[in-house]
Short mmCIF file of C-alpha atoms and ligand atoms in Angstrom, two decimals:
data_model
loop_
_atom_site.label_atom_id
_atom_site.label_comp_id
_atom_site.label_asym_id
_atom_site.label_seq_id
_atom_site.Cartn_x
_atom_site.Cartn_y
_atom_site.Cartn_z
CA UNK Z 1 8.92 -20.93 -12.14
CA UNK Z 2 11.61 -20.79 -14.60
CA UNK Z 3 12.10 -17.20 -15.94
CA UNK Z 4 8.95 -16.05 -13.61
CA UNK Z 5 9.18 -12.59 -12.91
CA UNK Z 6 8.23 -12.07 -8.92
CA UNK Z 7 6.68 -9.08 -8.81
CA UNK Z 8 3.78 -9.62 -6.01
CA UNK Z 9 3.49 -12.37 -3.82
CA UNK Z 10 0.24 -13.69 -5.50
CA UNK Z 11 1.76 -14.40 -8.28
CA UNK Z 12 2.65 -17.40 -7.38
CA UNK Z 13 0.87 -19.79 -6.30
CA UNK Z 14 0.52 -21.59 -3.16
CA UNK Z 15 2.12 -24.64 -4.70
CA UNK Z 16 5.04 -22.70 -6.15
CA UNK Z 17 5.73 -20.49 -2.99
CA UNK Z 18 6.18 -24.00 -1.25
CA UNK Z 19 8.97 -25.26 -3.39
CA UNK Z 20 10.90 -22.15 -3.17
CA UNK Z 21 10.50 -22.56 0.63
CA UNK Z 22 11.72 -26.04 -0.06
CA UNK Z 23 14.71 -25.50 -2.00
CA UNK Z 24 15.36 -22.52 0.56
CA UNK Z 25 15.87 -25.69 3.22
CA UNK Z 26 18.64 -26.54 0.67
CA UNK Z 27 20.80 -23.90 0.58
CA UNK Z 28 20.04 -23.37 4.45
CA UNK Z 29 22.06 -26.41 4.44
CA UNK Z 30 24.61 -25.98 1.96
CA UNK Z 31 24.60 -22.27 1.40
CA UNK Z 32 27.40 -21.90 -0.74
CA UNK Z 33 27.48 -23.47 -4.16
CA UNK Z 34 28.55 -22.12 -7.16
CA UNK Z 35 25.60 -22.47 -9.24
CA UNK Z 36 25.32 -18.76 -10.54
CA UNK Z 37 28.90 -18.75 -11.74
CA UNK Z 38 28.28 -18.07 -15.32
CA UNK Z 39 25.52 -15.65 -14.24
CA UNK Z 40 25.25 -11.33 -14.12
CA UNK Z 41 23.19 -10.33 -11.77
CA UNK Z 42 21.96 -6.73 -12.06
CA UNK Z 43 20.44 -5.39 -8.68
CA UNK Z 44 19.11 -2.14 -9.46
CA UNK Z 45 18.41 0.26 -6.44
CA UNK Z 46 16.66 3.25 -7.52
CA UNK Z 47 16.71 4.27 -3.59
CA UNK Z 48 19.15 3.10 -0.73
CA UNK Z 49 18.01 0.21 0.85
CA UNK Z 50 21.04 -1.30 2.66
CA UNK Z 51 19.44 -4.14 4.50
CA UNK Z 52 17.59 -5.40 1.22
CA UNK Z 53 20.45 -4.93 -1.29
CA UNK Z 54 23.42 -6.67 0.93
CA UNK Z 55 20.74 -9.94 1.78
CA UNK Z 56 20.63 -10.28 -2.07
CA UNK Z 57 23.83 -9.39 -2.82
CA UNK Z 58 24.83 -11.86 -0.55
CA UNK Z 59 22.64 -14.55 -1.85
CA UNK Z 60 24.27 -13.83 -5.25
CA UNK Z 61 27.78 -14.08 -3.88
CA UNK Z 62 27.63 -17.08 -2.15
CA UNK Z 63 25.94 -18.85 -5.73
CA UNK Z 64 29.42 -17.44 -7.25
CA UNK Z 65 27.26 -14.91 -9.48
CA UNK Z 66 28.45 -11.42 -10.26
CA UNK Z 67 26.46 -8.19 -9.80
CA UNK Z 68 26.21 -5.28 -12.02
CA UNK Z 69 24.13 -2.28 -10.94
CA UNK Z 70 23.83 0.44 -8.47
CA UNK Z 71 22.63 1.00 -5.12
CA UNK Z 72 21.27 4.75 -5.33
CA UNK Z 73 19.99 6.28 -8.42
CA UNK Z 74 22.20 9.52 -8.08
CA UNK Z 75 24.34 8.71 -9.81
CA UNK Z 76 23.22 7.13 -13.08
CA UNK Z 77 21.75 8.15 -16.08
CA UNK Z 78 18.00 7.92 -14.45
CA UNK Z 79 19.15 11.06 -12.68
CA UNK Z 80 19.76 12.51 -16.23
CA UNK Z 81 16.17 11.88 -16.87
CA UNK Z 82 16.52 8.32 -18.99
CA UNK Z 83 13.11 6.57 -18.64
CA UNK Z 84 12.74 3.25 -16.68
CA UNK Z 85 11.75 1.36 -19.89
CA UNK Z 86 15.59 2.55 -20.83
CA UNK Z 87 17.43 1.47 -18.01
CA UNK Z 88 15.83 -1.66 -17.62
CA UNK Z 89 16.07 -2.44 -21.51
CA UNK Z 90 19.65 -1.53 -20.91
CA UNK Z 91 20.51 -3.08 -18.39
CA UNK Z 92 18.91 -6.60 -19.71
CA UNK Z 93 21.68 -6.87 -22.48
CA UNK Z 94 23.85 -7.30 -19.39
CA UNK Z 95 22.68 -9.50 -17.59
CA UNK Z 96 20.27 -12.83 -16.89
CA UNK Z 97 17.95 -11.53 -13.92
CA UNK Z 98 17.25 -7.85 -12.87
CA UNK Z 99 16.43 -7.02 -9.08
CA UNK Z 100 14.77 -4.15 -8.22
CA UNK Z 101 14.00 -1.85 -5.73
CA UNK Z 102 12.16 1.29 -7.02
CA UNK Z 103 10.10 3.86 -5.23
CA UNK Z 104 7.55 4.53 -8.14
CA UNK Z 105 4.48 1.83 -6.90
CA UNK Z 106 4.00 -0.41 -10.11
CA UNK Z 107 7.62 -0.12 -11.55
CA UNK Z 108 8.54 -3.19 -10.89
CA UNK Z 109 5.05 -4.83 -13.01
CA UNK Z 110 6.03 -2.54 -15.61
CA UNK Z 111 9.42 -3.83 -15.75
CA UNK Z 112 8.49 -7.19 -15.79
CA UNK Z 113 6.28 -6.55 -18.42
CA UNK Z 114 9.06 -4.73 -20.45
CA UNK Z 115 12.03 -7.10 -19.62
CA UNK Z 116 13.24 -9.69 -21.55
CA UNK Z 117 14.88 -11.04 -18.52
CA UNK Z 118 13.01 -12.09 -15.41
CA UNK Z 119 12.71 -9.04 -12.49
CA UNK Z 120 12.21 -9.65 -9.03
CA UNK Z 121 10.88 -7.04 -7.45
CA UNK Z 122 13.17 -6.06 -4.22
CA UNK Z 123 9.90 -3.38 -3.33
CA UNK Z 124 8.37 -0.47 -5.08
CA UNK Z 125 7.03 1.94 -2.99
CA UNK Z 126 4.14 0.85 -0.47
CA UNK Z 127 2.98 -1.53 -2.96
CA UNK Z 128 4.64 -4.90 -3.04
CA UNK Z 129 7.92 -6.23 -1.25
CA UNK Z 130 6.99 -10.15 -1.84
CA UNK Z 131 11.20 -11.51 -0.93
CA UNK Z 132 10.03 -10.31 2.50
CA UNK Z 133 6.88 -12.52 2.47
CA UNK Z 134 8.72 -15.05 1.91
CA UNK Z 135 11.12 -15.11 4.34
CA UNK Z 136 8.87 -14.56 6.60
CA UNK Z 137 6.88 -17.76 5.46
CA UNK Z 138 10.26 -19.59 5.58
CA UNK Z 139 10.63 -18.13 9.08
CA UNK Z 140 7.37 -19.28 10.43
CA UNK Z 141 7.54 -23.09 8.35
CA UNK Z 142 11.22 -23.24 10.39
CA UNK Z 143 10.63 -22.46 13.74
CA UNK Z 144 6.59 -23.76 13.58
CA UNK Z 145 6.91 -26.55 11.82
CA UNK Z 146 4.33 -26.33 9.64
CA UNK Z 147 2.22 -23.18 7.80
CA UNK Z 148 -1.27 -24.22 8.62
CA UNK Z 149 -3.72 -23.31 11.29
CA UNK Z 150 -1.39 -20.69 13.52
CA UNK Z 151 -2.55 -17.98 15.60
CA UNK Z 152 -0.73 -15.39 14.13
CA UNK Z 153 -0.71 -11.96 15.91
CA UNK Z 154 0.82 -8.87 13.96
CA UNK Z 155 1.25 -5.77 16.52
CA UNK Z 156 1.97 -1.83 15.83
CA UNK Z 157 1.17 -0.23 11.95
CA UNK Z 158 -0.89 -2.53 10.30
CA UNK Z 159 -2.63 -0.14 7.99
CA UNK Z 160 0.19 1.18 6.15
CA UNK Z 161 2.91 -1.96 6.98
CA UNK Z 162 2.77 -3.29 2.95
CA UNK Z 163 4.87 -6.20 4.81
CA UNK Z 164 1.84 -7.19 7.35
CA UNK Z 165 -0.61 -6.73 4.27
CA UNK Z 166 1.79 -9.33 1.75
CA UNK Z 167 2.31 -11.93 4.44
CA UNK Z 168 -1.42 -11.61 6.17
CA UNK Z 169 -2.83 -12.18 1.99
CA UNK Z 170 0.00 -14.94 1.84
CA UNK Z 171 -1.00 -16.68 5.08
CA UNK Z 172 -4.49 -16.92 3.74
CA UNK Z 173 -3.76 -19.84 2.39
CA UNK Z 174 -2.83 -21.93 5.20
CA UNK Z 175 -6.23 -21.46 7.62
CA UNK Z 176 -4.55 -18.56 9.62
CA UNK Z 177 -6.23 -17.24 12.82
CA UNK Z 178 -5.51 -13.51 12.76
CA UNK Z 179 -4.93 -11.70 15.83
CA UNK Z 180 -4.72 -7.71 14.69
CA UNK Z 181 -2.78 -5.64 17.45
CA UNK Z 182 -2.74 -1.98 16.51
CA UNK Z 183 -3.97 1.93 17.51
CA UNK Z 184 -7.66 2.56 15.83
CA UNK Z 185 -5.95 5.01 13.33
CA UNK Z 186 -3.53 2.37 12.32
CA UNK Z 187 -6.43 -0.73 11.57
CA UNK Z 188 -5.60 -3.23 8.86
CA UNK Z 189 -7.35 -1.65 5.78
CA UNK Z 190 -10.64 -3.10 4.34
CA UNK Z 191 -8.78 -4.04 1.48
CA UNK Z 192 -6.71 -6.55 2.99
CA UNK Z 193 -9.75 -7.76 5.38
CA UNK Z 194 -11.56 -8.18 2.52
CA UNK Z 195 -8.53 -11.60 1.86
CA UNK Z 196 -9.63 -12.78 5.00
CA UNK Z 197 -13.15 -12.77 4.77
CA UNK Z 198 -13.26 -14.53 1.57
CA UNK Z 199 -11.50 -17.33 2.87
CA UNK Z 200 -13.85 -17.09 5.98
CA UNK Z 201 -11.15 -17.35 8.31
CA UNK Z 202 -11.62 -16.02 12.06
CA UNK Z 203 -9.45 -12.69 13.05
CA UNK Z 204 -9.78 -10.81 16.28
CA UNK Z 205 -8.66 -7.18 16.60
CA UNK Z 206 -6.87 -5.81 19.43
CA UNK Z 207 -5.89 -2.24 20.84
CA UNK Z 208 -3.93 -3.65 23.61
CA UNK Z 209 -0.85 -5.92 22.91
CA UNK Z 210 -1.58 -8.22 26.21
CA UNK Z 211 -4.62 -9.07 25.39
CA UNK Z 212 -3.14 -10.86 21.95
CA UNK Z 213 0.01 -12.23 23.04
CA UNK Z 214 -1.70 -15.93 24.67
CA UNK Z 215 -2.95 -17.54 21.71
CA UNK Z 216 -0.24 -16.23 19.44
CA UNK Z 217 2.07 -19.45 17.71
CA UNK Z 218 3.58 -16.41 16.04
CA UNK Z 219 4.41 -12.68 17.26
CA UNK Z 220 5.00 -10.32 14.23
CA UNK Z 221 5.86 -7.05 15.63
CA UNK Z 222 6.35 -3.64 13.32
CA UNK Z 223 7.57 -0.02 13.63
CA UNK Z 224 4.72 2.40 14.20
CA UNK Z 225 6.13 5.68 12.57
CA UNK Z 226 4.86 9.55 14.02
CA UNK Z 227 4.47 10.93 10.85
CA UNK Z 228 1.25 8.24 10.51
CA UNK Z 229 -0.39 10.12 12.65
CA UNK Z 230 -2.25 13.03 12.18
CA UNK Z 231 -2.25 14.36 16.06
CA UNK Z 232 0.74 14.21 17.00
CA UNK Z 233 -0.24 14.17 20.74
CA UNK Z 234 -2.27 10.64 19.29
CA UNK Z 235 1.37 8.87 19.00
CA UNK Z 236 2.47 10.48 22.29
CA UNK Z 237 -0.02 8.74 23.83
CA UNK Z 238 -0.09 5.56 22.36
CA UNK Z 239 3.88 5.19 21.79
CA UNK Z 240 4.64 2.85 24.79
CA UNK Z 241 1.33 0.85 24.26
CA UNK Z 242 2.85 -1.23 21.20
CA UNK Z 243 6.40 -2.15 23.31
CA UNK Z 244 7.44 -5.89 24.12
CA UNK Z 245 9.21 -6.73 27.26
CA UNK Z 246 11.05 -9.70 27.77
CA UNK Z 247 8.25 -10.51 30.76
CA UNK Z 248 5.53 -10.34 28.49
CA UNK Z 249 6.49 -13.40 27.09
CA UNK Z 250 6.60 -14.94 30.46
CA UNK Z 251 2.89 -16.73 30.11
CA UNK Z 252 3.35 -17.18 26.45
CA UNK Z 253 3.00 -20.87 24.29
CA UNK Z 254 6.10 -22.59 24.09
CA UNK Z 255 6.58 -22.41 20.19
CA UNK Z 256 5.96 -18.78 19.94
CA UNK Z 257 8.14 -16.69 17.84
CA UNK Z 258 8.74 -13.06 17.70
CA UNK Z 259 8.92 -11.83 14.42
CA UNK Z 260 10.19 -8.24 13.00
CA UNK Z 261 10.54 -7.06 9.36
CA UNK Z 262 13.75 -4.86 10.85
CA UNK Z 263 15.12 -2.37 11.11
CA UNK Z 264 13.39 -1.86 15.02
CA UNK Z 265 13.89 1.08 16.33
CA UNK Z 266 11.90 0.75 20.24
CA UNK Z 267 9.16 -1.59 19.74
CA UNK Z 268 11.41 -4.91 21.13
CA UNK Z 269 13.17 -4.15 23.90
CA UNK Z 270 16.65 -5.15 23.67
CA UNK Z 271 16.02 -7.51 27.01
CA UNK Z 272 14.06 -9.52 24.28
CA UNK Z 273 17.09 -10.39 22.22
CA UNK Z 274 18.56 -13.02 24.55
CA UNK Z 275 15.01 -14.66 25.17
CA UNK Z 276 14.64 -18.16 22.86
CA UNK Z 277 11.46 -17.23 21.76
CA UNK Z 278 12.96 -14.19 20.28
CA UNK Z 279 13.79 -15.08 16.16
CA UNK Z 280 14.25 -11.56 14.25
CA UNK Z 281 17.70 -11.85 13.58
CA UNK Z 282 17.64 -15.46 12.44
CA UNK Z 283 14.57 -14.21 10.26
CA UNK Z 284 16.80 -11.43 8.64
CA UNK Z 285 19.27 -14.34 7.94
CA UNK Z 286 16.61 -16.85 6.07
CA UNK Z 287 16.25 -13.95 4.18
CA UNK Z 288 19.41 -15.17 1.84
CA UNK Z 289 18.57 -18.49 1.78
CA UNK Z 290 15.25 -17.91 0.04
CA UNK Z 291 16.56 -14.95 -1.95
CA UNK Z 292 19.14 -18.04 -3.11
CA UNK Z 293 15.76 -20.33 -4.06
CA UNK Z 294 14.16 -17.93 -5.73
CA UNK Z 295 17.34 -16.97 -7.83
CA UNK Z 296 17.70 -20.66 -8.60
CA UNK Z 297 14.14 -21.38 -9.26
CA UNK Z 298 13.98 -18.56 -11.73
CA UNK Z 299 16.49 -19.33 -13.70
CA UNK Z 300 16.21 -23.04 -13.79
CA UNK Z 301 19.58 -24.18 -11.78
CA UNK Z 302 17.87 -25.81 -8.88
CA UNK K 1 -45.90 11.24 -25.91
CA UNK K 2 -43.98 13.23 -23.48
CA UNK K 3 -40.61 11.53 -24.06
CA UNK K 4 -40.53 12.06 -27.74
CA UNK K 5 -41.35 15.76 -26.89
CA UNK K 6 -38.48 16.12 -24.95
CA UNK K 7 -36.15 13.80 -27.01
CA UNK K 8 -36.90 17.31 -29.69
CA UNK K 9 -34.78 19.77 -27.45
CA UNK K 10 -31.70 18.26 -28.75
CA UNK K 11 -32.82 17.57 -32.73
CA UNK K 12 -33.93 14.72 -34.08
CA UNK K 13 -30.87 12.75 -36.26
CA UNK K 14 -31.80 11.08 -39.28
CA UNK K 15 -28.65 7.72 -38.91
CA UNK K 16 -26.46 7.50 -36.15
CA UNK K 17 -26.13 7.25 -32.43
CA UNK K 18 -28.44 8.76 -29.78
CA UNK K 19 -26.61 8.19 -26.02
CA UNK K 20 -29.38 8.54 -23.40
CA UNK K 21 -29.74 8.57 -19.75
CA UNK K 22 -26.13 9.99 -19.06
CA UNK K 23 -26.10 11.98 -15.22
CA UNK K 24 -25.72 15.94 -16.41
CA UNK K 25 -22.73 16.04 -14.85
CA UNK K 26 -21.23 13.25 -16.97
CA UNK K 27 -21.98 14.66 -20.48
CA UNK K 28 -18.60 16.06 -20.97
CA UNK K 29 -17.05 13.09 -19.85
CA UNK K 30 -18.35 10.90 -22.10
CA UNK K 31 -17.66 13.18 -25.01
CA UNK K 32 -14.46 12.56 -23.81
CA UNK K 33 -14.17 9.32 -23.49
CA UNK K 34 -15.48 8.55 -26.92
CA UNK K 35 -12.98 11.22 -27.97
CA UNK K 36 -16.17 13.39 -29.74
CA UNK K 37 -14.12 16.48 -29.48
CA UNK K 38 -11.61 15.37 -32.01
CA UNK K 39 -14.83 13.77 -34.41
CA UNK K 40 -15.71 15.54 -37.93
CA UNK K 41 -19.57 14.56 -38.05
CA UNK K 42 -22.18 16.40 -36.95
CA UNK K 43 -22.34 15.86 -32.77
CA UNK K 44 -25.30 17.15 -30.63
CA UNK K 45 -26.01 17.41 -27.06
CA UNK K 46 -27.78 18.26 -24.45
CA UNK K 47 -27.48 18.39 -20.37
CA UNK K 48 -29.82 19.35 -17.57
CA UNK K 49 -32.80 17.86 -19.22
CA UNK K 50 -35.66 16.84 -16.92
CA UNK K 51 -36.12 13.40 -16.43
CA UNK K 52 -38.64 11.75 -14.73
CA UNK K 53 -36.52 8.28 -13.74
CA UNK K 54 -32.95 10.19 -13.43
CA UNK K 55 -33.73 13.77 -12.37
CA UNK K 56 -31.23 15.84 -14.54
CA UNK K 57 -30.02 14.02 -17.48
CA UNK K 58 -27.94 14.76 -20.87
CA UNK K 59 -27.95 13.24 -24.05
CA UNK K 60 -25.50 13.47 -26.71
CA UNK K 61 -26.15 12.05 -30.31
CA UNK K 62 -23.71 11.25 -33.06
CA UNK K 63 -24.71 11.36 -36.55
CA UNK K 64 -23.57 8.94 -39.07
CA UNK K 65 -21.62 7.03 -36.58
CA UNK K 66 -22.26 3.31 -34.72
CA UNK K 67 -19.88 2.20 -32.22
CA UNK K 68 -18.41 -0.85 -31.30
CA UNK K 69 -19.92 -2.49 -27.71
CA UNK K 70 -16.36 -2.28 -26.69
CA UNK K 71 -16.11 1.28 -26.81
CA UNK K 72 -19.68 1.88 -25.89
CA UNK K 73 -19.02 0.46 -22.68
CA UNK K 74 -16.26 2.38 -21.51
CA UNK K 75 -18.82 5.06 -21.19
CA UNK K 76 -20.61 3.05 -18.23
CA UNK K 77 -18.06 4.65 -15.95
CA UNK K 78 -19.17 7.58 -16.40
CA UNK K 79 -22.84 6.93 -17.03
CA UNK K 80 -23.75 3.20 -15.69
CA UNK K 81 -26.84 3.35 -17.21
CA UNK K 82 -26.83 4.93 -20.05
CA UNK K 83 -29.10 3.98 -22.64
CA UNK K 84 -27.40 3.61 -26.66
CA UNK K 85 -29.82 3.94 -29.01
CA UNK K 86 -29.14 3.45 -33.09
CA UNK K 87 -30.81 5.21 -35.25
CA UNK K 88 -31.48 4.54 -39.50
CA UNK K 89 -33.78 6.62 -41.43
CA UNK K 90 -35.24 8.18 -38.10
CA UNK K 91 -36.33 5.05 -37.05
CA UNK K 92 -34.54 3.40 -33.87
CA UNK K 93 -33.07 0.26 -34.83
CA UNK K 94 -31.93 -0.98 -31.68
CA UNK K 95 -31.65 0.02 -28.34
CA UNK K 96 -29.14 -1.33 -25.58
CA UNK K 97 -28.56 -0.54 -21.91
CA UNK K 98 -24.40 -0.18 -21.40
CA UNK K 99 -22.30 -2.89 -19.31
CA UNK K 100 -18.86 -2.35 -17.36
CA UNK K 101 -16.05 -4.11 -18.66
CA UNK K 102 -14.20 -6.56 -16.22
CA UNK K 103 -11.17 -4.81 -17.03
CA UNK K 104 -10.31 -1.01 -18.17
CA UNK K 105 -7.51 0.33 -20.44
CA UNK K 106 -6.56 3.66 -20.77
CA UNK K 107 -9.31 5.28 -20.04
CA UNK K 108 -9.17 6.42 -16.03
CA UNK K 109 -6.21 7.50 -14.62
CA UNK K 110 -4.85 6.08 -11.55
CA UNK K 111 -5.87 8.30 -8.77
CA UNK K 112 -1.58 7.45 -7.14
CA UNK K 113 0.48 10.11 -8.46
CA UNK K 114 3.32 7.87 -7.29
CA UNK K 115 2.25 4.86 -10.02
CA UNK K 116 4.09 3.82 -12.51
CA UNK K 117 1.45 4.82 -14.81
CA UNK K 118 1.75 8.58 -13.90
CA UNK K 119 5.52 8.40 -14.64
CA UNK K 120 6.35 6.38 -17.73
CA UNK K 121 5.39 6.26 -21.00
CA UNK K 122 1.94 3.29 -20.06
CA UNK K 123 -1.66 3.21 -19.98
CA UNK K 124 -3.21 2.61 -16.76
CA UNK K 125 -4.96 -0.60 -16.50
CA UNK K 126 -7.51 -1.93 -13.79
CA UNK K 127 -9.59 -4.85 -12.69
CA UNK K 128 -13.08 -3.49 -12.22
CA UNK K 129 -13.76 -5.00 -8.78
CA UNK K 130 -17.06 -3.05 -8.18
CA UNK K 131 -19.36 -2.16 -11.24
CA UNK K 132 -22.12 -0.72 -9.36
CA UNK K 133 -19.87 1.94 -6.65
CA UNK K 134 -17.14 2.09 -9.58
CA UNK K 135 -13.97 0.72 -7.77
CA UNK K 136 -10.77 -0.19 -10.26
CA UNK K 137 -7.74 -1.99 -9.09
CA UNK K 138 -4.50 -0.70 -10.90
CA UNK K 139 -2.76 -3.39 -12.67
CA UNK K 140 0.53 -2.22 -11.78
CA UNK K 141 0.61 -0.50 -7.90
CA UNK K 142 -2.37 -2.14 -6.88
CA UNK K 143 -4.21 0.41 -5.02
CA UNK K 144 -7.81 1.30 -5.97
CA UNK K 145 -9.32 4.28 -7.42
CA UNK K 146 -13.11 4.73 -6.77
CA UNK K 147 -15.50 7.31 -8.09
CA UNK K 148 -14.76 10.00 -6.28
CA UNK K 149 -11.46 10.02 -7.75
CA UNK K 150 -12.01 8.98 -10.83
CA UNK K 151 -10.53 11.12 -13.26
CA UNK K 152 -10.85 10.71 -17.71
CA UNK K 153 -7.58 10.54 -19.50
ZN1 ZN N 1 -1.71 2.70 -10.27
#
């Protein structure tokens, strides 16, 4: 994987997704090590995205590496109209790996395309956010043990969620049983479907979050925003339908997890947090370890 | 026979490129496509011709000019069935039915106005997933512009 842009999570393979999960376990274990001392590290944030840029920056800091860039584009010469191939042509005289977060959907292909350096794409847009997939595979190989043949249930905005469609293409590999938990308007799209039928796996679609919640291994609850709706009165109704309570996990499998992408804003109950089964914040934290792997992997250090 | 009779309404070319079997609606695209606006030889065509097989049709033909396959298929997105005939001396000299290319460059536009492709200074790209109900994946954000939003560069 050495100098391998990641730009979606297909391209790599199931193989090399694996080892970075792997060498993830690693730094879990020994998280900091100065590996990326020599190293600039430019993490490029064309819009804010707190959560995203400090897991990274994190990653980078603990590795010993320094970071150049910026964390809103306001500022910078792309708000004086310079051209992405600029900036990024730029900014690769400065440094040895370019992260990204762009809202333009394709930027960060195009950038990998343009770079001499390796990007990883930190998300552009609705399109790809594949660090998230990731950790989220990490999370589930942790706390399940293994990747292959889970129930996996995803709950709340599955059509628009690009971090249900990443990890539901990614988990394709591993002889998945879908459960899909969400409001008719807010279906997983054909597009994605279309991953699961090819690999003739079995999925089950849900409108009510009970009826999912028994055979799940893993829970993987998102944020269903109003403005996805086009009646209004349509989310009034169905806002409290896509809510866990702590005694909804009462009668559930042992192993299950509950998963989140974050940031929640009503869909876990706080009474959740306490509960074992409960994982999202340990999730967030994996999030550096494999941002760490994938660092390493790319530029040949691990 | 009847064909030939109607093949007259647009003239007769004596070398070049007849382009048959193109949808009326299509005719302009595919002039534009093979950029025959911006082309010194002599270019005919017709649309809303009655055809038995396609109901309304057009034709275009090019004189003096034979195109690569390459090109010829780009047109198939526009007209999937068109028919390229090649013409010496008023005599056809072959005749070929077009085929969709696996892949598309700079041709379509991607239907996103927030891709890449609509931004910087790149030709759209796309894996042609469907070839009979035209669907093209972007190479770059992914999402999938179908006929109905199809539009020619
Ligand atoms: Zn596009």
């Amino acid at each position: 994987m050495k100098n391998k842009s990641l730009v979606s999570i297909n391209d790599y393979s199931k193989e090399e997704q694996l080892k970075i999960l792997e060498i993830a376990k690693g730094f879990e274990k020994n998280p900091v090590q100065d590996i990326l001392k020599d190293h600039v590290i430019a993490s490029l944030f064309f819009e804010p995205s707190t959560r995203t840029r400090l897991s990274f920056e994190s990653a980078v800091s603990r590795l010993g590496g320094k970071i150049i860039g910026f964390s809103e584009a306001s500022n910078t010469s792309v708000k004086k109209g310079e051209s992405l191939r600029d900036t990024i042509l730029t900014i690769a005289n400065y440094s040895d790996l370019i992260i990204m977060r762009n809202p333009i959907e394709g930027s960060a292909r195009f950038a990998s395309e343009i770079s001499p350096v390796p990007i990883i794409n930190a998300g552009d847009g609705a399109n790809q956010h594949p660090t998230q997939t990731l950790l989220d595979l990490y999370s589930i190989i942790k706390t399940q043990g293994t990747l292959d043949n889970l129930h996996v249930a995803f709950v709340g905005d599955l059509k628009y969620g690009r971090t249900v469609h990443s990890l539901v293409i990614a988990l394709c590999n591993y002889n998945t049983t879908f459960h899909l938990v969400s409001p008719l308007e807010l279906k997983l799209p054909s597009s994605v479907k279309m991953y699961i039928k090819e690999r003739k796996l079995a999925y089950h679609q849900y409108t009510e979050l009970e009826d999912a919640i028994p055979s799940a291994d893993v829970l993987y609850m998102t944020r269903i925003q109003k403005e996805r709706f086009s009646d209004p009165l349509e989310f009034e109704r169905i806002k409290n339908s896509y809510i866990l309570s702590n005694n909804m996990l009462d009668n559930t499998k042992e192993n299950i997890k509950v998963l989140h992408p974050l940031p929640r804003v009503n869909e876990i109950n706080i009474n959740v947090d306490t509960n074992p089964k409960a994982y999202y914040f340990e999730q967030a934290l994996n999030g550096v370890f494999v941002r760490q792997a994938l660092m390493a992997s790319i530029l040949g250090l691990s | 026979m009847n064909e030939s009779i109607k093949q007259l309404k647009v003239s007769a070319i004596e070398n070049g490129t007849v382009i048959d079997h193109i949808p009326a609606l299509a005719v302009f695209q595919v002039i534009r496509i093979l950029k025959l606006d911006k082309f010194d030889n002599m270019v005919l065509f017709g649309t809303n011709l009655e055809s038995k097989k396609y109901g309304k049709k057009g034709i275009i033909k090019v004189s003096n000019k034979f195109f690569a396959d390459e090109d010829l298929n780009k047109i198939s997105l526009a007209a999937p069935h068109a028919t390229i005939i090649e013409i010496h001396d008023y005599k056809v000299t072959s005749k070929k039915v077009v085929e969709t290319p696996e892949q598309i460059k700079g041709i379509v536009k991607c239907f996103n106005p927030n891709c890449v492709t609509n931004h910087e200074h790149v030709s759209a790209r796309f894996d042609v997933l469907d070839k009979e109900d035209i669907r093209l994946k972007c190479h770059y954000c992914e999402k999938i512009t179908v006929k109905n939003n199809m539009e020619f560069k």
